[in-house]
Amino acid sequence: MGLLSSSLLFSLYVVVFVLAALGCFGSLTRLQRISDVDTRHGMLALLLTSGGWATTHVGFLVSPTKQLKLGWYVLGLIFGLAAVGAWLYFCSAYTNRTYHRNPRYRRLAVGVFVVLVAVKVTNPLHHGYFTATTLATPFSHLSVSTGPLHWTAMGLSYALAFVGYFMLLELFTVIDLNTRPLMLLVGITGLPVTMNLIGYTTPALIDITYEPLGVAVFAVGVMFVYLDRFEAVQLATEQDSPIISLDADNHIRDTNRAARRFFPEITTAGGEPLESTLPSVAECLESENELLEIYHDGEIRYFRLTETQYGTVKRGLGSTLTLTDVTEREQYQKELERQNDRLNRFANLISHDMRNPLNVAQGRFELVREDLESDDDNVAAIERAHTRMETLIDEILTLARDGQQVEQWDAVRLSTIATDCWEMVDTGDAEIIITSDLTFKANPDRVKRLFENLFRNAIDHGGSDVAITVGALDGPAGFYVADDGPGIPESERINVFDPGYTTSDTSTGFGLAIVSEIATAHGWTIRITDSSAGGAQFEIVDVELVK
């Protein structure tokens, strides 16, 4: 800066603040592209006050007399204070809050504004806000020395401005969009504070407020460069979870747009008791059931209600209620319950209405069997038919029951359960090799049937001397059962889990269907690949491991 002449430096200051004013006023031409009315009004106020603020800086710099400079300076103080209110209005509207519409906050804001403006305007009477002297460096300008009232007002202004920053940054950090450019623009609005400090503590910059520069960059960046992203973020916010803010007396203090969409009985003013305005929400809040059922747009939607307290336990300041849409999960759960009911009825039908006639047939056959020749082929055929029917009933019953959602979980060790199941199967000369181990969550009874059916399937198709390998998968969380048998052709793998599908004359075709149902009931995925020995390898993935 020392290499620049005073006139050139003076011109640079003037040009910079002129550009800031033009940036703010020029951005007004793009306002109609902001779809939300409240956000548009907030941005309008912010651009007008910041542009006016920058203009007063130009007037302060170029005015020829001290009195004119002081007049522009005081006008700049008023514009700067108004810009804080406009900033808060904009931040509240853009983040879908209703603070800017609350009459109590509006009255409070107007009251504070009037009082501070009166303090600024009457400074010649009390001189508690500022005093002014003329300095010659780095160029001839009016230097303002601030008093205690200035620091009080500035502290309040920065505290309020920080509230707006918090609302924006909170939105940008939780929204599922790329908000880095917008966060950068918001951060730029705070950089002039550093310039203010440099101007106050060193002669490197003149002691003047530089905030209009940051707002101008923010305005131009939003309105001319990132307007689409600016709109997308707000649109995504509108689709977020409904949020209701309560005060310490459980009165509604604030809501977002999603909450007002689902609860039209909420007014924008706020202040209503939760119990009388939203009794269903209040009842859900006091009960142990976190699930709230809402009828909206001709359909029932389900929300999980959570409460976040402010302040301390002894002295609460209020709370925030967040309603998370869990409609799809609840609908899926209810559909599972309906399926389970149907499966139970189907299982009862098999147990009673099919097994009873079979028992009658078996009993009558025993009565007439004495009159038949022992080597009669019809006797053997009837016995095989009865046995097959009983096996089919048992396996269909198992298929129906094992397809129900798993509700009881325990920690299961792979090596232990595989060894136990191996002992329950007629393995002949087959052998089992456990290559690695893991512990996972499962229903032990159902997993036993899964392993037993996989072992029987390997022996049925690989022969009595088949070698079966069990181990943990290297990549995804899960385990496998492999054999060195003939394998399963890739064209048949899509069908082997279908009930009744079999390539064996002695198999019912339900073994692998039961395996698939057990895996699905656990939330697992089962797939078939080629084993390293050339046989079939069944891989069960998406397993929850226990460490």
JSON list of N, CA and C in Angstrom, two decimals, residues 322-365:
[
{"chain": "A", "resi": 322, "resn": "THR", "atom": "N", "xyz": [-38.94, -33.65, 15.93]},
{"chain": "A", "resi": 322, "resn": "THR", "atom": "CA", "xyz": [-38.63, -34.03, 14.55]},
{"chain": "A", "resi": 322, "resn": "THR", "atom": "C", "xyz": [-39.45, -35.26, 14.18]},
{"chain": "A", "resi": 323, "resn": "LEU", "atom": "N", "xyz": [-40.15, -35.18, 13.07]},
{"chain": "A", "resi": 323, "resn": "LEU", "atom": "CA", "xyz": [-40.97, -36.30, 12.60]},
{"chain": "A", "resi": 323, "resn": "LEU", "atom": "C", "xyz": [-40.32, -36.90, 11.37]},
{"chain": "A", "resi": 324, "resn": "THR", "atom": "N", "xyz": [-39.81, -38.11, 11.52]},
{"chain": "A", "resi": 324, "resn": "THR", "atom": "CA", "xyz": [-39.13, -38.80, 10.42]},
{"chain": "A", "resi": 324, "resn": "THR", "atom": "C", "xyz": [-40.10, -39.74, 9.73]},
{"chain": "A", "resi": 325, "resn": "ASP", "atom": "N", "xyz": [-40.23, -39.59, 8.44]},
{"chain": "A", "resi": 325, "resn": "ASP", "atom": "CA", "xyz": [-41.18, -40.40, 7.67]},
{"chain": "A", "resi": 325, "resn": "ASP", "atom": "C", "xyz": [-40.68, -41.85, 7.58]},
{"chain": "A", "resi": 326, "resn": "VAL", "atom": "N", "xyz": [-41.45, -42.75, 8.16]},
{"chain": "A", "resi": 326, "resn": "VAL", "atom": "CA", "xyz": [-41.11, -44.19, 8.13]},
{"chain": "A", "resi": 326, "resn": "VAL", "atom": "C", "xyz": [-42.25, -44.96, 7.49]},
{"chain": "A", "resi": 327, "resn": "THR", "atom": "N", "xyz": [-42.99, -44.31, 6.58]},
{"chain": "A", "resi": 327, "resn": "THR", "atom": "CA", "xyz": [-44.16, -44.93, 5.98]},
{"chain": "A", "resi": 327, "resn": "THR", "atom": "C", "xyz": [-43.81, -46.22, 5.25]},
{"chain": "A", "resi": 328, "resn": "GLU", "atom": "N", "xyz": [-42.76, -46.17, 4.42]},
{"chain": "A", "resi": 328, "resn": "GLU", "atom": "CA", "xyz": [-42.40, -47.37, 3.66]},
{"chain": "A", "resi": 328, "resn": "GLU", "atom": "C", "xyz": [-42.03, -48.51, 4.58]},
{"chain": "A", "resi": 329, "resn": "ARG", "atom": "N", "xyz": [-41.29, -48.21, 5.66]},
{"chain": "A", "resi": 329, "resn": "ARG", "atom": "CA", "xyz": [-40.89, -49.27, 6.58]},
{"chain": "A", "resi": 329, "resn": "ARG", "atom": "C", "xyz": [-42.11, -49.87, 7.27]},
{"chain": "A", "resi": 330, "resn": "GLU", "atom": "N", "xyz": [-43.04, -49.00, 7.71]},
{"chain": "A", "resi": 330, "resn": "GLU", "atom": "CA", "xyz": [-44.22, -49.50, 8.40]},
{"chain": "A", "resi": 330, "resn": "GLU", "atom": "C", "xyz": [-45.12, -50.28, 7.46]},
{"chain": "A", "resi": 331, "resn": "GLN", "atom": "N", "xyz": [-45.25, -49.81, 6.23]},
{"chain": "A", "resi": 331, "resn": "GLN", "atom": "CA", "xyz": [-46.06, -50.55, 5.26]},
{"chain": "A", "resi": 331, "resn": "GLN", "atom": "C", "xyz": [-45.45, -51.91, 4.99]},
{"chain": "A", "resi": 332, "resn": "TYR", "atom": "N", "xyz": [-44.12, -51.95, 4.89]},
{"chain": "A", "resi": 332, "resn": "TYR", "atom": "CA", "xyz": [-43.43, -53.22, 4.69]},
{"chain": "A", "resi": 332, "resn": "TYR", "atom": "C", "xyz": [-43.64, -54.15, 5.88]},
{"chain": "A", "resi": 333, "resn": "GLN", "atom": "N", "xyz": [-43.55, -53.57, 7.10]},
{"chain": "A", "resi": 333, "resn": "GLN", "atom": "CA", "xyz": [-43.75, -54.36, 8.30]},
{"chain": "A", "resi": 333, "resn": "GLN", "atom": "C", "xyz": [-45.16, -54.93, 8.37]},
{"chain": "A", "resi": 334, "resn": "LYS", "atom": "N", "xyz": [-46.15, -54.10, 8.03]},
{"chain": "A", "resi": 334, "resn": "LYS", "atom": "CA", "xyz": [-47.53, -54.57, 8.06]},
{"chain": "A", "resi": 334, "resn": "LYS", "atom": "C", "xyz": [-47.77, -55.62, 6.99]},
{"chain": "A", "resi": 335, "resn": "GLU", "atom": "N", "xyz": [-47.13, -55.46, 5.84]},
{"chain": "A", "resi": 335, "resn": "GLU", "atom": "CA", "xyz": [-47.25, -56.47, 4.80]},
{"chain": "A", "resi": 335, "resn": "GLU", "atom": "C", "xyz": [-46.62, -57.79, 5.25]},
{"chain": "A", "resi": 336, "resn": "LEU", "atom": "N", "xyz": [-45.49, -57.69, 5.96]},
{"chain": "A", "resi": 336, "resn": "LEU", "atom": "CA", "xyz": [-44.88, -58.90, 6.52]},
{"chain": "A", "resi": 336, "resn": "LEU", "atom": "C", "xyz": [-45.81, -59.58, 7.52]},
{"chain": "A", "resi": 337, "resn": "GLU", "atom": "N", "xyz": [-46.45, -58.78, 8.34]},
{"chain": "A", "resi": 337, "resn": "GLU", "atom": "CA", "xyz": [-47.37, -59.35, 9.32]},
{"chain": "A", "resi": 337, "resn": "GLU", "atom": "C", "xyz": [-48.54, -60.04, 8.62]},
{"chain": "A", "resi": 338, "resn": "ARG", "atom": "N", "xyz": [-49.05, -59.42, 7.55]},
{"chain": "A", "resi": 338, "resn": "ARG", "atom": "CA", "xyz": [-50.14, -60.07, 6.80]},
{"chain": "A", "resi": 338, "resn": "ARG", "atom": "C", "xyz": [-49.66, -61.36, 6.16]},
{"chain": "A", "resi": 339, "resn": "GLN", "atom": "N", "xyz": [-48.45, -61.33, 5.61]},
{"chain": "A", "resi": 339, "resn": "GLN", "atom": "CA", "xyz": [-47.91, -62.56, 5.03]},
{"chain": "A", "resi": 339, "resn": "GLN", "atom": "C", "xyz": [-47.72, -63.64, 6.08]},
{"chain": "A", "resi": 340, "resn": "ASN", "atom": "N", "xyz": [-47.24, -63.24, 7.25]},
{"chain": "A", "resi": 340, "resn": "ASN", "atom": "CA", "xyz": [-47.05, -64.21, 8.33]},
{"chain": "A", "resi": 340, "resn": "ASN", "atom": "C", "xyz": [-48.38, -64.81, 8.74]},
{"chain": "A", "resi": 341, "resn": "ASP", "atom": "N", "xyz": [-49.42, -63.98, 8.77]},
{"chain": "A", "resi": 341, "resn": "ASP", "atom": "CA", "xyz": [-50.74, -64.52, 9.11]},
{"chain": "A", "resi": 341, "resn": "ASP", "atom": "C", "xyz": [-51.20, -65.52, 8.07]},
{"chain": "A", "resi": 342, "resn": "ARG", "atom": "N", "xyz": [-50.98, -65.19, 6.80]},
{"chain": "A", "resi": 342, "resn": "ARG", "atom": "CA", "xyz": [-51.38, -66.13, 5.75]},
{"chain": "A", "resi": 342, "resn": "ARG", "atom": "C", "xyz": [-50.56, -67.42, 5.84]},
{"chain": "A", "resi": 343, "resn": "LEU", "atom": "N", "xyz": [-49.26, -67.28, 6.13]},
{"chain": "A", "resi": 343, "resn": "LEU", "atom": "CA", "xyz": [-48.43, -68.47, 6.26]},
{"chain": "A", "resi": 343, "resn": "LEU", "atom": "C", "xyz": [-48.86, -69.33, 7.44]},
{"chain": "A", "resi": 344, "resn": "ASN", "atom": "N", "xyz": [-49.26, -68.67, 8.53]},
{"chain": "A", "resi": 344, "resn": "ASN", "atom": "CA", "xyz": [-49.73, -69.43, 9.69]},
{"chain": "A", "resi": 344, "resn": "ASN", "atom": "C", "xyz": [-51.00, -70.20, 9.36]},
{"chain": "A", "resi": 345, "resn": "ARG", "atom": "N", "xyz": [-51.91, -69.53, 8.64]},
{"chain": "A", "resi": 345, "resn": "ARG", "atom": "CA", "xyz": [-53.15, -70.23, 8.26]},
{"chain": "A", "resi": 345, "resn": "ARG", "atom": "C", "xyz": [-52.83, -71.38, 7.30]},
{"chain": "A", "resi": 346, "resn": "PHE", "atom": "N", "xyz": [-51.88, -71.13, 6.41]},
{"chain": "A", "resi": 346, "resn": "PHE", "atom": "CA", "xyz": [-51.48, -72.19, 5.47]},
{"chain": "A", "resi": 346, "resn": "PHE", "atom": "C", "xyz": [-50.84, -73.35, 6.22]},
{"chain": "A", "resi": 347, "resn": "ALA", "atom": "N", "xyz": [-49.99, -73.04, 7.21]},
{"chain": "A", "resi": 347, "resn": "ALA", "atom": "CA", "xyz": [-49.34, -74.09, 8.00]},
{"chain": "A", "resi": 347, "resn": "ALA", "atom": "C", "xyz": [-50.38, -74.90, 8.78]},
{"chain": "A", "resi": 348, "resn": "ASN", "atom": "N", "xyz": [-51.38, -74.21, 9.33]},
{"chain": "A", "resi": 348, "resn": "ASN", "atom": "CA", "xyz": [-52.43, -74.92, 10.07]},
{"chain": "A", "resi": 348, "resn": "ASN", "atom": "C", "xyz": [-53.24, -75.81, 9.13]},
{"chain": "A", "resi": 349, "resn": "LEU", "atom": "N", "xyz": [-53.47, -75.31, 7.91]},
{"chain": "A", "resi": 349, "resn": "LEU", "atom": "CA", "xyz": [-54.20, -76.12, 6.94]},
{"chain": "A", "resi": 349, "resn": "LEU", "atom": "C", "xyz": [-53.43, -77.40, 6.63]},
{"chain": "A", "resi": 350, "resn": "ILE", "atom": "N", "xyz": [-52.12, -77.27, 6.46]},
{"chain": "A", "resi": 350, "resn": "ILE", "atom": "CA", "xyz": [-51.29, -78.45, 6.16]},
{"chain": "A", "resi": 350, "resn": "ILE", "atom": "C", "xyz": [-51.28, -79.39, 7.36]},
{"chain": "A", "resi": 351, "resn": "SER", "atom": "N", "xyz": [-51.13, -78.84, 8.55]},
{"chain": "A", "resi": 351, "resn": "SER", "atom": "CA", "xyz": [-51.00, -79.66, 9.76]},
{"chain": "A", "resi": 351, "resn": "SER", "atom": "C", "xyz": [-52.25, -80.48, 10.03]},
{"chain": "A", "resi": 352, "resn": "HIS", "atom": "N", "xyz": [-53.40, -79.87, 9.79]},
{"chain": "A", "resi": 352, "resn": "HIS", "atom": "CA", "xyz": [-54.64, -80.55, 10.18]},
{"chain": "A", "resi": 352, "resn": "HIS", "atom": "C", "xyz": [-55.41, -81.10, 8.98]},
{"chain": "A", "resi": 353, "resn": "ASP", "atom": "N", "xyz": [-55.72, -80.24, 8.02]},
{"chain": "A", "resi": 353, "resn": "ASP", "atom": "CA", "xyz": [-56.63, -80.65, 6.94]},
{"chain": "A", "resi": 353, "resn": "ASP", "atom": "C", "xyz": [-55.98, -81.59, 5.94]},
{"chain": "A", "resi": 354, "resn": "MET", "atom": "N", "xyz": [-54.64, -81.60, 5.88]},
{"chain": "A", "resi": 354, "resn": "MET", "atom": "CA", "xyz": [-53.98, -82.52, 4.96]},
{"chain": "A", "resi": 354, "resn": "MET", "atom": "C", "xyz": [-53.41, -83.73, 5.70]},
{"chain": "A", "resi": 355, "resn": "ARG", "atom": "N", "xyz": [-52.86, -83.50, 6.89]},
{"chain": "A", "resi": 355, "resn": "ARG", "atom": "CA", "xyz": [-52.26, -84.62, 7.60]},
{"chain": "A", "resi": 355, "resn": "ARG", "atom": "C", "xyz": [-53.32, -85.60, 8.12]},
{"chain": "A", "resi": 356, "resn": "ASN", "atom": "N", "xyz": [-54.47, -85.10, 8.53]},
{"chain": "A", "resi": 356, "resn": "ASN", "atom": "CA", "xyz": [-55.52, -85.99, 9.05]},
{"chain": "A", "resi": 356, "resn": "ASN", "atom": "C", "xyz": [-56.00, -86.99, 8.01]},
{"chain": "A", "resi": 357, "resn": "PRO", "atom": "N", "xyz": [-56.31, -86.55, 6.77]},
{"chain": "A", "resi": 357, "resn": "PRO", "atom": "CA", "xyz": [-56.68, -87.56, 5.76]},
{"chain": "A", "resi": 357, "resn": "PRO", "atom": "C", "xyz": [-55.57, -88.56, 5.48]},
{"chain": "A", "resi": 358, "resn": "LEU", "atom": "N", "xyz": [-54.32, -88.10, 5.52]},
{"chain": "A", "resi": 358, "resn": "LEU", "atom": "CA", "xyz": [-53.20, -89.01, 5.30]},
{"chain": "A", "resi": 358, "resn": "LEU", "atom": "C", "xyz": [-53.14, -90.05, 6.42]},
{"chain": "A", "resi": 359, "resn": "ASN", "atom": "N", "xyz": [-53.36, -89.61, 7.64]},
{"chain": "A", "resi": 359, "resn": "ASN", "atom": "CA", "xyz": [-53.34, -90.56, 8.76]},
{"chain": "A", "resi": 359, "resn": "ASN", "atom": "C", "xyz": [-54.47, -91.59, 8.61]},
{"chain": "A", "resi": 360, "resn": "VAL", "atom": "N", "xyz": [-55.63, -91.11, 8.15]},
{"chain": "A", "resi": 360, "resn": "VAL", "atom": "CA", "xyz": [-56.75, -92.05, 7.92]},
{"chain": "A", "resi": 360, "resn": "VAL", "atom": "C", "xyz": [-56.38, -93.06, 6.84]},
{"chain": "A", "resi": 361, "resn": "ALA", "atom": "N", "xyz": [-55.76, -92.58, 5.76]},
{"chain": "A", "resi": 361, "resn": "ALA", "atom": "CA", "xyz": [-55.37, -93.47, 4.67]},
{"chain": "A", "resi": 361, "resn": "ALA", "atom": "C", "xyz": [-54.34, -94.48, 5.15]},
{"chain": "A", "resi": 362, "resn": "GLN", "atom": "N", "xyz": [-53.37, -94.03, 5.94]},
{"chain": "A", "resi": 362, "resn": "GLN", "atom": "CA", "xyz": [-52.36, -94.95, 6.46]},
{"chain": "A", "resi": 362, "resn": "GLN", "atom": "C", "xyz": [-52.98, -95.99, 7.39]},
{"chain": "A", "resi": 363, "resn": "GLY", "atom": "N", "xyz": [-53.94, -95.54, 8.21]},
{"chain": "A", "resi": 363, "resn": "GLY", "atom": "CA", "xyz": [-54.59, -96.48, 9.13]},
{"chain": "A", "resi": 363, "resn": "GLY", "atom": "C", "xyz": [-55.41, -97.52, 8.41]},
{"chain": "A", "resi": 364, "resn": "ARG", "atom": "N", "xyz": [-56.19, -97.09, 7.42]},
{"chain": "A", "resi": 364, "resn": "ARG", "atom": "CA", "xyz": [-57.00, -98.04, 6.65]},
{"chain": "A", "resi": 364, "resn": "ARG", "atom": "C", "xyz": [-56.12, -99.01, 5.87]},
{"chain": "A", "resi": 365, "resn": "PHE", "atom": "N", "xyz": [-54.98, -98.50, 5.37]},
{"chain": "A", "resi": 365, "resn": "PHE", "atom": "CA", "xyz": [-54.08, -99.37, 4.62]},
{"chain": "A", "resi": 365, "resn": "PHE", "atom": "C", "xyz": [-53.51, -100.46, 5.53]}
]
